[in-house]
XYZ file of C-alpha atoms in Angstrom:
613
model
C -38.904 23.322 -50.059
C -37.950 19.975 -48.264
C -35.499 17.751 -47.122
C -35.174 14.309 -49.015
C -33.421 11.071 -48.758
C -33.575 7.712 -49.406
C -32.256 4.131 -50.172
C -31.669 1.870 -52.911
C -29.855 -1.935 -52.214
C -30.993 -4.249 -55.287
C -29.977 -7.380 -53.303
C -32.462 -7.142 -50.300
C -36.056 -5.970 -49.345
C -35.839 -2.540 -47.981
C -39.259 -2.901 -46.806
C -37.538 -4.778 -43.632
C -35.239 -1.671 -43.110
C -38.014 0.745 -42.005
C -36.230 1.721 -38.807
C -33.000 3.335 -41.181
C -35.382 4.895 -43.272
C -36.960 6.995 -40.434
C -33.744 7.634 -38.626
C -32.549 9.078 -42.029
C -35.860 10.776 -42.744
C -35.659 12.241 -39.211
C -32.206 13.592 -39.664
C -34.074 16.220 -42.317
C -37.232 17.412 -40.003
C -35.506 21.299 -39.671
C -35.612 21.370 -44.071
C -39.690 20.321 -43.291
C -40.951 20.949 -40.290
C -44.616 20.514 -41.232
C -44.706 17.145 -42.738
C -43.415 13.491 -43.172
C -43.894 10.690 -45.026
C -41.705 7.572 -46.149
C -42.232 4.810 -49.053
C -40.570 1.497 -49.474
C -41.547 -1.445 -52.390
C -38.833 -4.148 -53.137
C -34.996 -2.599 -53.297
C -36.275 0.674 -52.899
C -36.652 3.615 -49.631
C -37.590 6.925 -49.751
C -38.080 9.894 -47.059
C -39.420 13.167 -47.102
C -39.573 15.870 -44.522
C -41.838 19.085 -46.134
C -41.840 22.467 -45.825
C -45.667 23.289 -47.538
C -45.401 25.838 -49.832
C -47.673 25.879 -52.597
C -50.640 23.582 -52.567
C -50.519 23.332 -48.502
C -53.393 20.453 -48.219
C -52.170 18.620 -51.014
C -48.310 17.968 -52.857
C -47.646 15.272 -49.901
C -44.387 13.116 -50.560
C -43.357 10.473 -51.621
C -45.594 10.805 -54.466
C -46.339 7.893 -56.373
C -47.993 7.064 -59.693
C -49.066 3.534 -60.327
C -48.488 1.915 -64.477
C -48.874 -1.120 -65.626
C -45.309 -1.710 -65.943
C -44.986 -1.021 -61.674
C -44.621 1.919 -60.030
C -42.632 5.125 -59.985
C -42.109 7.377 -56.731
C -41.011 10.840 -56.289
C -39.184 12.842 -52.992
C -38.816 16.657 -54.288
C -37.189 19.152 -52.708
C -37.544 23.039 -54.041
C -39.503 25.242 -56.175
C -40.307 24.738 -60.215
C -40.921 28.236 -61.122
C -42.727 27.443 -64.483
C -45.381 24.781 -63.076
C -48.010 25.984 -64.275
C -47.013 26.045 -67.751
C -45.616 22.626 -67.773
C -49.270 21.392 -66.356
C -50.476 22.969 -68.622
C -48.211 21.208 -71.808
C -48.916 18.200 -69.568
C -52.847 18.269 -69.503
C -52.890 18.643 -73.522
C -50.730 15.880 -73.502
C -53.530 13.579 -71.390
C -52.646 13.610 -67.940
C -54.830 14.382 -65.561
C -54.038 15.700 -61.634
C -55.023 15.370 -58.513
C -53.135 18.211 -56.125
C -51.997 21.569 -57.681
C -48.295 21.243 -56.558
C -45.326 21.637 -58.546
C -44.326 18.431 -56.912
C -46.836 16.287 -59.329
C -46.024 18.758 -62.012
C -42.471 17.320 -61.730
C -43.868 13.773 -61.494
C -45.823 13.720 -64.541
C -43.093 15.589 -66.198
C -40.881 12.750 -66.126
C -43.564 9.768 -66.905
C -43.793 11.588 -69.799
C -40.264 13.108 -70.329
C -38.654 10.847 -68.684
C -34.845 11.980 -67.291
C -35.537 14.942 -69.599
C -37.984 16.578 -67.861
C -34.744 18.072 -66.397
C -34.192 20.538 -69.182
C -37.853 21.833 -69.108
C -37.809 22.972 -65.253
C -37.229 26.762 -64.145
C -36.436 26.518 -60.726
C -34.300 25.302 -57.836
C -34.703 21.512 -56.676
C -33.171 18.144 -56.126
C -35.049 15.198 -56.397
C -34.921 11.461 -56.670
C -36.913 9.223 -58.531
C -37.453 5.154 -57.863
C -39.227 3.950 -61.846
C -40.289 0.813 -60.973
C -41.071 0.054 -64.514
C -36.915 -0.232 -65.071
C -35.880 -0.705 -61.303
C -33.499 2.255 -61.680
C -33.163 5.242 -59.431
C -32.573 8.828 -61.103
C -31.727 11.762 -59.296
C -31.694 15.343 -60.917
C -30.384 18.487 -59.533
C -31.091 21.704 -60.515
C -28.415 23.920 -63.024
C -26.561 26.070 -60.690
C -26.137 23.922 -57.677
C -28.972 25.696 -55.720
C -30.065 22.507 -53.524
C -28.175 20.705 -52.248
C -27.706 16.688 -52.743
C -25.687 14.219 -52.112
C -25.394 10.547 -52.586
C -22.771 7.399 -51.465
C -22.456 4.254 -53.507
C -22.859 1.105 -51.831
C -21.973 -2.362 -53.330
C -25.424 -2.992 -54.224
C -26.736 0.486 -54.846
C -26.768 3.801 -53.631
C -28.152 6.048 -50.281
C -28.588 9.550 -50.867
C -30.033 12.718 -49.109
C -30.417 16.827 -49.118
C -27.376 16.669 -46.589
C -24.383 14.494 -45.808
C -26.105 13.793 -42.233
C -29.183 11.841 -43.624
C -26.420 9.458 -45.252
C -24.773 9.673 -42.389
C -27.471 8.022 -40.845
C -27.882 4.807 -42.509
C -26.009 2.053 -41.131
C -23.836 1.164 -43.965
C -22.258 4.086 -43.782
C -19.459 5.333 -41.255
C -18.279 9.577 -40.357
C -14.467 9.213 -42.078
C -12.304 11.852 -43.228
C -8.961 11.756 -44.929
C -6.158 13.765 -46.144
C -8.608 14.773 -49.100
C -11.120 15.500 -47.419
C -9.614 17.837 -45.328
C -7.976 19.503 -48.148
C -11.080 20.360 -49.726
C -12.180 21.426 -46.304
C -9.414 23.645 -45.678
C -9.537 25.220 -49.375
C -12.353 27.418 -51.021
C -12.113 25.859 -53.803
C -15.440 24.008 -53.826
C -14.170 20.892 -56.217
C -16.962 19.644 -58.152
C -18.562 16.388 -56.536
C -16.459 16.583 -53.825
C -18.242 15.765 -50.536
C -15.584 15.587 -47.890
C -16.953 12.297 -46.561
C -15.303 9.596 -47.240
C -17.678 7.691 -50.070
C -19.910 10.218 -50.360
C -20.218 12.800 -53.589
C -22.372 15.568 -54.194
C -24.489 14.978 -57.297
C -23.579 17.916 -58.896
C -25.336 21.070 -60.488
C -26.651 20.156 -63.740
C -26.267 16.720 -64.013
C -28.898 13.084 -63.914
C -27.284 10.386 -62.272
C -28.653 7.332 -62.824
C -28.619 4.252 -60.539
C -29.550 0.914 -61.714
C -28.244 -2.914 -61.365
C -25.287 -2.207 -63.667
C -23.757 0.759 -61.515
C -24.062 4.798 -61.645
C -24.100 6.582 -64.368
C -24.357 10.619 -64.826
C -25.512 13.200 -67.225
C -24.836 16.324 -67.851
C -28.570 17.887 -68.616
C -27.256 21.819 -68.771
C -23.730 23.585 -68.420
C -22.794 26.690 -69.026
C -21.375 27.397 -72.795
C -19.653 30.502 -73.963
C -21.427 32.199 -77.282
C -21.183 35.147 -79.144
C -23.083 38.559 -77.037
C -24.455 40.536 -80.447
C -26.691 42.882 -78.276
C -25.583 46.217 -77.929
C -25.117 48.253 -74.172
C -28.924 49.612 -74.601
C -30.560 46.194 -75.353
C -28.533 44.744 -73.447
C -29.725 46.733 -70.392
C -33.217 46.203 -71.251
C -33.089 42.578 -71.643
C -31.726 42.400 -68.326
C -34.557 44.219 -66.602
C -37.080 42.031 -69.108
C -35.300 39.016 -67.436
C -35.315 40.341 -63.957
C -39.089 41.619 -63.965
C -40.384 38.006 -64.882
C -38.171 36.085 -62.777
C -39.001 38.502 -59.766
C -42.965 37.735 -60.966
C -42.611 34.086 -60.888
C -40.386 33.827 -57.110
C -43.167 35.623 -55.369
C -45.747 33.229 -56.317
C -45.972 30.558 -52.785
C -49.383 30.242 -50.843
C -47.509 31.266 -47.431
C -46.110 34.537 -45.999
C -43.094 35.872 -48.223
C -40.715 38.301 -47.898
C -37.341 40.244 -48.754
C -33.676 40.038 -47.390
C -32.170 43.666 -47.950
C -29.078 44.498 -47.125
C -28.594 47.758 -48.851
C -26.522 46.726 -51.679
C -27.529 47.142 -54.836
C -28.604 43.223 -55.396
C -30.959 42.895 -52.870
C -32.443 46.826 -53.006
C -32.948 46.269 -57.033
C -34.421 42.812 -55.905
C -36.572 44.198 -53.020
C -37.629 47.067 -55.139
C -38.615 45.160 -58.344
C -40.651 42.859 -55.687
C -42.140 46.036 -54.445
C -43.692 47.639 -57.841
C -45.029 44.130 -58.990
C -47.141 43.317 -55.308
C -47.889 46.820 -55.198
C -50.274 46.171 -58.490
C -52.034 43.844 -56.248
C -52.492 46.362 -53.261
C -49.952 44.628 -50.896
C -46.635 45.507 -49.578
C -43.044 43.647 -49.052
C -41.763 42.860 -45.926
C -38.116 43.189 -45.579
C -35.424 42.647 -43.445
C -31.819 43.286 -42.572
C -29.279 42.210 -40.044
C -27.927 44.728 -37.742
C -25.364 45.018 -34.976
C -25.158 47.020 -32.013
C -23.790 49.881 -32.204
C -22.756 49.199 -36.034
C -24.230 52.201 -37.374
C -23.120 54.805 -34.655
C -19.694 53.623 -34.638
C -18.719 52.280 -37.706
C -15.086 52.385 -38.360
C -13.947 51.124 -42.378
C -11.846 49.156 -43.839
C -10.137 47.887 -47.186
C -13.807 45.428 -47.362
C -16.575 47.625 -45.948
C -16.387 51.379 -46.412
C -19.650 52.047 -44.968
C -22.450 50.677 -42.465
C -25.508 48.906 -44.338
C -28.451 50.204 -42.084
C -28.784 53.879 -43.816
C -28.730 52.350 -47.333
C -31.182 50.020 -46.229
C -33.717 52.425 -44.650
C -33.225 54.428 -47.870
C -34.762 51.484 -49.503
C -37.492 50.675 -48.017
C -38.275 53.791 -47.613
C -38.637 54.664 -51.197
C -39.965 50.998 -51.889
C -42.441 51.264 -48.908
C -41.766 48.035 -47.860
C -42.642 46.868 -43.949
C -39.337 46.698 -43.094
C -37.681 45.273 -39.678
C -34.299 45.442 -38.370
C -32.939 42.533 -36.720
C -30.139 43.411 -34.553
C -27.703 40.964 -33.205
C -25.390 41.731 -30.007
C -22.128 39.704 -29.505
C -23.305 37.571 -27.006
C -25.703 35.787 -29.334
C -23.216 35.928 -32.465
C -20.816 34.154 -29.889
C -22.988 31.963 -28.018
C -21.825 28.115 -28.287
C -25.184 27.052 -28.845
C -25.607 29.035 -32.484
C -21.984 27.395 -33.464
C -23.579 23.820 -32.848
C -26.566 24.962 -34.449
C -24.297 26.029 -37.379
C -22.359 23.354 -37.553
C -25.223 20.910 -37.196
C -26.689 22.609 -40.188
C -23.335 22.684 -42.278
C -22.462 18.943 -41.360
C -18.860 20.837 -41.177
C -16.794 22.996 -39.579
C -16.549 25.894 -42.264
C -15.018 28.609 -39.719
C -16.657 31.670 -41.570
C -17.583 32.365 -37.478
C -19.885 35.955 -36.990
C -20.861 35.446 -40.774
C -22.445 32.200 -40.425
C -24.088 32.989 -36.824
C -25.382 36.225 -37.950
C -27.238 34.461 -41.282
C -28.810 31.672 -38.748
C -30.027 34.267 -36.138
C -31.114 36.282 -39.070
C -33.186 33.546 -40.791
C -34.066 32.116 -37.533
C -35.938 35.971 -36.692
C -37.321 36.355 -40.206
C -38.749 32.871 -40.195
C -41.343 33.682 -37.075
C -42.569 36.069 -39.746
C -42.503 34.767 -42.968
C -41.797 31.284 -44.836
C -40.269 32.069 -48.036
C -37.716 34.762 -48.499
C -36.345 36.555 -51.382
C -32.304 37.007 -51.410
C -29.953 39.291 -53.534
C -27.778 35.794 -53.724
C -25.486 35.462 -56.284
C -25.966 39.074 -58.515
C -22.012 39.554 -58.158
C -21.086 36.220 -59.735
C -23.467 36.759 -62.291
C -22.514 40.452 -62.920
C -18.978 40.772 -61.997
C -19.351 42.833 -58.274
C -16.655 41.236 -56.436
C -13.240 42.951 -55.683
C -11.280 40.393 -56.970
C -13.063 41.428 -60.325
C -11.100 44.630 -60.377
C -7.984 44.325 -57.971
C -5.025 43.443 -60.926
C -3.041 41.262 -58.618
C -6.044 38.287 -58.630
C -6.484 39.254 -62.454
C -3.281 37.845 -62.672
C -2.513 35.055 -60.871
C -2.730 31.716 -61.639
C -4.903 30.448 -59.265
C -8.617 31.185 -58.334
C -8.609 34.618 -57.947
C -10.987 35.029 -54.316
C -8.098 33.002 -52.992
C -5.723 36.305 -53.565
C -8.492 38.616 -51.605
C -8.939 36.121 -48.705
C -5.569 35.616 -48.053
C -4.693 38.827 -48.245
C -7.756 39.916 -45.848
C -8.454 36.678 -43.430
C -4.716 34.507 -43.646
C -5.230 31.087 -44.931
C -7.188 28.462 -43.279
C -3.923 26.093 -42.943
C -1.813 28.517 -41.568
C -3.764 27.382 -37.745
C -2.767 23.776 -39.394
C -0.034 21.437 -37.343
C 3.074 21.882 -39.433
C 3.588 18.135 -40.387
C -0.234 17.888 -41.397
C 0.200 20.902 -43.668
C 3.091 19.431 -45.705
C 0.916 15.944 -45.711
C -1.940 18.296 -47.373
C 0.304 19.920 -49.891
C -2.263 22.521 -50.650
C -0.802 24.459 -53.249
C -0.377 21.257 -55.032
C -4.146 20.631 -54.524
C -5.510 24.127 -55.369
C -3.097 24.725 -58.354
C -4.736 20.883 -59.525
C -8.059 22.455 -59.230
C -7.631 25.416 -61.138
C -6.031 23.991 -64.054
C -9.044 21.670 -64.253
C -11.294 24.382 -64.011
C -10.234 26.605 -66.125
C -9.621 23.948 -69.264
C -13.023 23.795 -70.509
C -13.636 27.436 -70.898
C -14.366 27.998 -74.262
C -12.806 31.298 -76.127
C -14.799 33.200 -78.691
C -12.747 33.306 -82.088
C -11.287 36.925 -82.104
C -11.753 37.505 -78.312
C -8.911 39.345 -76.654
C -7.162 37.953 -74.048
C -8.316 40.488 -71.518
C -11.605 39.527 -72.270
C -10.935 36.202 -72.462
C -9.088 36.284 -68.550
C -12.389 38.049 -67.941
C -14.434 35.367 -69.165
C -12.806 32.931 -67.138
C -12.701 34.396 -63.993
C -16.650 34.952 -64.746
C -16.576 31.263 -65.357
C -14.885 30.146 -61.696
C -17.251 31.943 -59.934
C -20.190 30.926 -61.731
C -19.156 27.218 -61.201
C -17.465 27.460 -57.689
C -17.203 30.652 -56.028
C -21.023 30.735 -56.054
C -21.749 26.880 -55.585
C -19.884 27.668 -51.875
C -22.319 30.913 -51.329
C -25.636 28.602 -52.821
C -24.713 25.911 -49.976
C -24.349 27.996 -46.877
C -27.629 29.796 -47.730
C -29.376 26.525 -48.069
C -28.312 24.937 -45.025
C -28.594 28.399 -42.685
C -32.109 28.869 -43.721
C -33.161 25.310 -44.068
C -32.281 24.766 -40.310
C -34.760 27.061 -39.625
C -37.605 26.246 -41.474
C -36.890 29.204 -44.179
C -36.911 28.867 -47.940
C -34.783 31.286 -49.492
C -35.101 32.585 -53.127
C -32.724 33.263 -55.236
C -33.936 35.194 -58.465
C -30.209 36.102 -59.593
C -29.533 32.535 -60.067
C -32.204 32.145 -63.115
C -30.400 30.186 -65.593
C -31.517 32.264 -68.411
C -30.099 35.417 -67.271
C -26.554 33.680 -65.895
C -26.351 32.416 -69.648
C -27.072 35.600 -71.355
C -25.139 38.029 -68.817
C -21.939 35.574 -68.604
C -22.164 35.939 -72.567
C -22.138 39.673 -72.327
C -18.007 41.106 -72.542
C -16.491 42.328 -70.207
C -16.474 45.842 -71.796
C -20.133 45.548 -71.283
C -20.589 44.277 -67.492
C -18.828 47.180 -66.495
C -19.119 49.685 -69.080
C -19.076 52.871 -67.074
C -15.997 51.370 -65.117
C -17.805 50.153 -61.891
C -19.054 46.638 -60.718
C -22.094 45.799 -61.821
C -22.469 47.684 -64.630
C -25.285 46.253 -66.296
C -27.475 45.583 -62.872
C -27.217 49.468 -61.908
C -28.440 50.783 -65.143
C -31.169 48.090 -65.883
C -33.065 49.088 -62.228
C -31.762 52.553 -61.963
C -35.602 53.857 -62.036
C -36.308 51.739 -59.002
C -33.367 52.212 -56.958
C -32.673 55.429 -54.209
C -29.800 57.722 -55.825
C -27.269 56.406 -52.223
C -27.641 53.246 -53.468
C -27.088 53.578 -57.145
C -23.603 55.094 -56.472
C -22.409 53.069 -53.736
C -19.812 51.093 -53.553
C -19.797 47.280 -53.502
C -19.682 46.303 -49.655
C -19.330 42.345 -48.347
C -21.715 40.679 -46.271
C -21.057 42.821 -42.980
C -19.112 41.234 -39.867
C -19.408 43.090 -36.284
C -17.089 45.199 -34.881
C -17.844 44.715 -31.517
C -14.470 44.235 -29.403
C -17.029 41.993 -26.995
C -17.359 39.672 -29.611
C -13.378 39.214 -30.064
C -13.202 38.953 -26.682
C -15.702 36.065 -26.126
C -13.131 34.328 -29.094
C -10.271 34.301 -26.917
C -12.180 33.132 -24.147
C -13.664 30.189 -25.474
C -10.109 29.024 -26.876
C -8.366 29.511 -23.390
C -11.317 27.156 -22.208
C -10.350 24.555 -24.935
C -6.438 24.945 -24.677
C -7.155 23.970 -21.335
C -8.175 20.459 -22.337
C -4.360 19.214 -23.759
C -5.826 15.804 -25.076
C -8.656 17.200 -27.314
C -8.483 16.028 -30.722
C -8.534 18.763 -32.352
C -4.922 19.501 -31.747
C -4.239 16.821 -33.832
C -5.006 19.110 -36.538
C -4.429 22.135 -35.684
C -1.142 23.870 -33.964
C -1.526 24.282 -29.936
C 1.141 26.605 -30.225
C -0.457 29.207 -32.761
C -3.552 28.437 -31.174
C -1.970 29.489 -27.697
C -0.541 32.325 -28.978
C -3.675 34.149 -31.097
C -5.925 33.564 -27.996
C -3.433 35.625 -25.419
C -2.703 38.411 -28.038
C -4.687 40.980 -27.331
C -5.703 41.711 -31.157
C -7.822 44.773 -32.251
C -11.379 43.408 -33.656
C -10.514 44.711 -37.205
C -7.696 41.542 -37.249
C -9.877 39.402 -39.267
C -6.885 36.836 -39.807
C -6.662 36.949 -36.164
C -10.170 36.480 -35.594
C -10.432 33.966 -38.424
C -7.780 31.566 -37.100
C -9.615 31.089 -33.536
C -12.891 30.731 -35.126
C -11.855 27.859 -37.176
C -9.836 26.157 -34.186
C -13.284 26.341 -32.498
C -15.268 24.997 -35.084
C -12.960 22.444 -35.659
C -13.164 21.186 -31.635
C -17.061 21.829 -31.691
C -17.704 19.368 -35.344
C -15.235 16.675 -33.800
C -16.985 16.760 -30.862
C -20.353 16.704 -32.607
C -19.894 14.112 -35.412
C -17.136 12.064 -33.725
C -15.719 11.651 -37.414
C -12.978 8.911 -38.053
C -9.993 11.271 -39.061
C -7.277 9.613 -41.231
C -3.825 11.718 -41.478
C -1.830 9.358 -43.612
């Protein structure tokens, strides 16, 4: 796992530019803290920052192979799962290595694939390659949108990165914002190759995009297609836990300390226990951890979101798993602590407001990462098999719109409502999201003879496959890259998304529960209070202290009249959410002044050139 960026301009010699390339390199030394390196030949820069993995002495980056025809260069970032096969394809085929990383894997995959190579990888990466032999730059990112990458055309080529801030960087381009940027900002609607930046796009999930003296082109190497399910509930089940048991073997593998994130839900627990049985073979035990906040357990009070505290379901896991397990328990003062908001903000390049949530995943990873290196996360199993409320509440079955949007509003408020009035109407965000969902939803292909309940089914499967998830996938990356901390995520293995998004409806949750499929297929391994509990979010604290320290911090800011951020947002609202004295269960309360504040904290940060017109 890595951080990687670089530079292409075809009409000068970016050998001469070596002090951008290692201010843009340097932007990316949290992603790899152990290593860097930087390569430059003709119209092409590249920078790598490395977090060693597998193959610690060797897999350094760039990597370069030399042909007759000139030479081609390689910055990697992430994990290709089935390596060793592929070296193994590639040594038949006559090539011979020199390091056992996945990185040359990758590297002689395309000299001998070329862009290709992309359909042959199991894993999670994003990487760039400069072939000399064409003088073209191609850049590949995995299938689900599990690493991040970006890139921003330039006149004469292109400069790209793991994060907006190592484009950022470079000194062609500047920090501006406009009116659609911020409506992507202010929406969950995560728009495909949408970057916020002005200039700047994500390459996105699944696609090659090529970069060569006649402009950018892109490819789509893998998206995901509706076809017919013909396995029955019982094989079904078992493919499932076929699936999961081999893409469990093949996350553990890494030559550095590893470990589990277990929350207590059924994701992570079937995760952490599958990961249990296979080390156990080899005499050694998981480490796991969970977040925790004080007094959370002891005095828990529910809600229409979390009916119960995680911590007993947790201990009941690693309990029956055996796993080393550590509690890492937060207090308010840390989850509110300025300091971890410009650390997450830093890390998100934005301001996403998702406040407690966000500081509690940083301090997490940040604790876990003294410990261990790579970490295996429950990530994504409700996408993948239908957990979410949303799935079940008949309202967001209905609407016409992305159907998370119906839950959060109904639970948090809307982001805009904080919003100055006039900006808001400038925005128009119904008129955005209702754009957004209409596009998303058209390519969803229906199975002749498929109902239309299953059909609605199949498409609100499809949204959060494609954007719900791409949202989660980011703000994993960038929490745990920050500190050093790869993060797994087995649920995202494109051959079970395919065959479980295939699987109807009927079938996901055939004994009329979330998760239907999940439960049954690693009921053996699972403690009986986990198998019947219900689906609970990502947990929040409930400490009044921590509502308190809110409202503090916003009286500090209302106190400065002339700060830019009330260009954006509404003083007034702003005013009167910080002197209400609003129970800690508010969450639209609490969400509103956490967004004001990371608003003022990013523009303070990133200075960013904000257009409103």
């Amino acid at each position: 796992m890595c951080g990687i960026t670089g530079w292409v301009s075809f009409d000068r010699d970016l050998t001469a530019e070596a002090a951008a390339l290692d201010a843009m390199t340097a932007t990316m030394a949290c992603r790899g803290p152990d290593d860097r390196g930087t390569w430059a030949e003709g119209p092409a820069a590249l920078g790598h920052r490395r977090l060693a993995i597998i193959d610690l002495p060797g897999g350094r980056q760039p990597m370069t192979a030399r042909t007759p025809q000139g030479t081609v260069a390689l910055v990697y970032s992430g994990e290709t799962y089935n390596y060793t096969e592929l070296r193994r394809r590639l040594t038949d085929r006559g090539h011979h290595f020199t390091t056992d990383s996945d990185t040359e894997v990758v590297l002689r995959g395309y000299l001998e694939w070329g862009d290709a190579v992309a359909e042959r990888l199991n894993g999670m990466y994003a990487f760039a390659v400069w072939d000399g032999r064409h003088d073209k730059l191609v850049m590949i990112r995995d299938r689900m949108g599990i690493k991040p990458f970006y890139c921003h055309p330039t006149p004469d080529g292109v400069v790209f990165g793991s994060e907006p801030k190592a484009i950022l960087a470079n000194p062609l381009v500047r920090p501006r914002i406009g009116l659609d940027g911020l409506r992507e900002l202010f929406t969950l609607i995560k728009t495909p190759g949408h970057a916020v930046w002005d200039g700047m796009r994500e390459v996105e999930p699944g696609t090659v995009v090529t970069v060569d003296r006649t402009g950018l082109r892109t490819r789509v190497h893998w998206r995901l297609e509706t076809r017919p399910h013909p396995d029955d509930r019982d094989t079904t089940v078992a493919t499932v836990r076929t699936l999961l048991d081999d893409i469990v073997r093949r996350q553990l593998v890494a030559d550095v300390p590893r470990c589990t994130l277990l929350s207590g839900g059924l994701d992570s627990s079937a995760m952490t226990a599958l990961a249990a049985r296979q080390l156990a073979v080899h005499g050694e035990k998981v480490r796991s951890f969970a977040v925790d906040f004080v007094g959370q357990s002891d005095h828990f009070v529910d809600d229409e979101l979390r009916g119960t505290p995680d911590t007993p379901f947790v201990h009941d896991v690693a309990r029956l798993a055996r796993t080393d397990h550590q509690d890492i328990v937060l207090d308010a003062q840390s989850l509110a602590d300025p300091a971890v908001r410009a650390q997450v903000i830093r890390a998100r390049d934005l301001p996403a407001g998702f406040g407690d949530m966000d500081a509690s995943l940083l301090l997490l990873f940040r604790a876990v990462r003294d410990q261990s290196t790579v970490a295996l996360s429950g990530e994504s199993a409700d996408e993948v098999f239908g957990g979410y409320l949303q799935f079940f509440d008949e309202e967001a079955r209905r609407a016409d719109t992305f159907p998370w949007l119906v839950r959060f509003g109904r639970h948090f408020g809307h982001d805009s409502d904080v919003l100055r009035a006039d900006l808001a109407k400038s925005l128009d965000m119904e008129t955005y999201i209702a754009d957004g969902y209409r596009t998303a939803v058209a390519g969803i292909r229906r199975l002749d003879g498929e109902s239309d309940f299953e059909y609605r089914m199949r498409q609100i499967c499809h949204l959060h496959l494609t954007r719900f998830v791409r949202a989660l996938l980011d703000r994993k990356d960038r929490m745990s890259m920050a500190v050093g901390l790869e993060v797994r995520v087995p649920f995202c293995d494109h051959r079970l998304v395919e065959y479980v998004y295939n699987a109807p409806w009927a079938l996901k949750s055939f004994d009329g529960r979330e998760k239907s499929l999940l439960r049954e297929a690693t009921a053996d391994v699972l403690p009986r209070s986990v198998y019947d509990r219900v689906k609970s979010p990502y947990p929040s604290t409930q400490d009044p202290l921590y509502a308190q320290a809110l409202r503090e911090q916003t009286k500090d800011l209302l106190a400065r009249p002339s700060h830019p951020v009330f260009d954006l947002v509404d003083r007034g609202k702003v005013h009167e959410a910080a002197h209400r004295d609003t129970p800690v269960s508010s969450q639209v309360a609490r969400r509103g002044l956490e967004r004001t504040l990371d608003l003022a904290l990013w523009l303070d940060l990133y200075r960013p050139e904000v257009t409103l017109s």
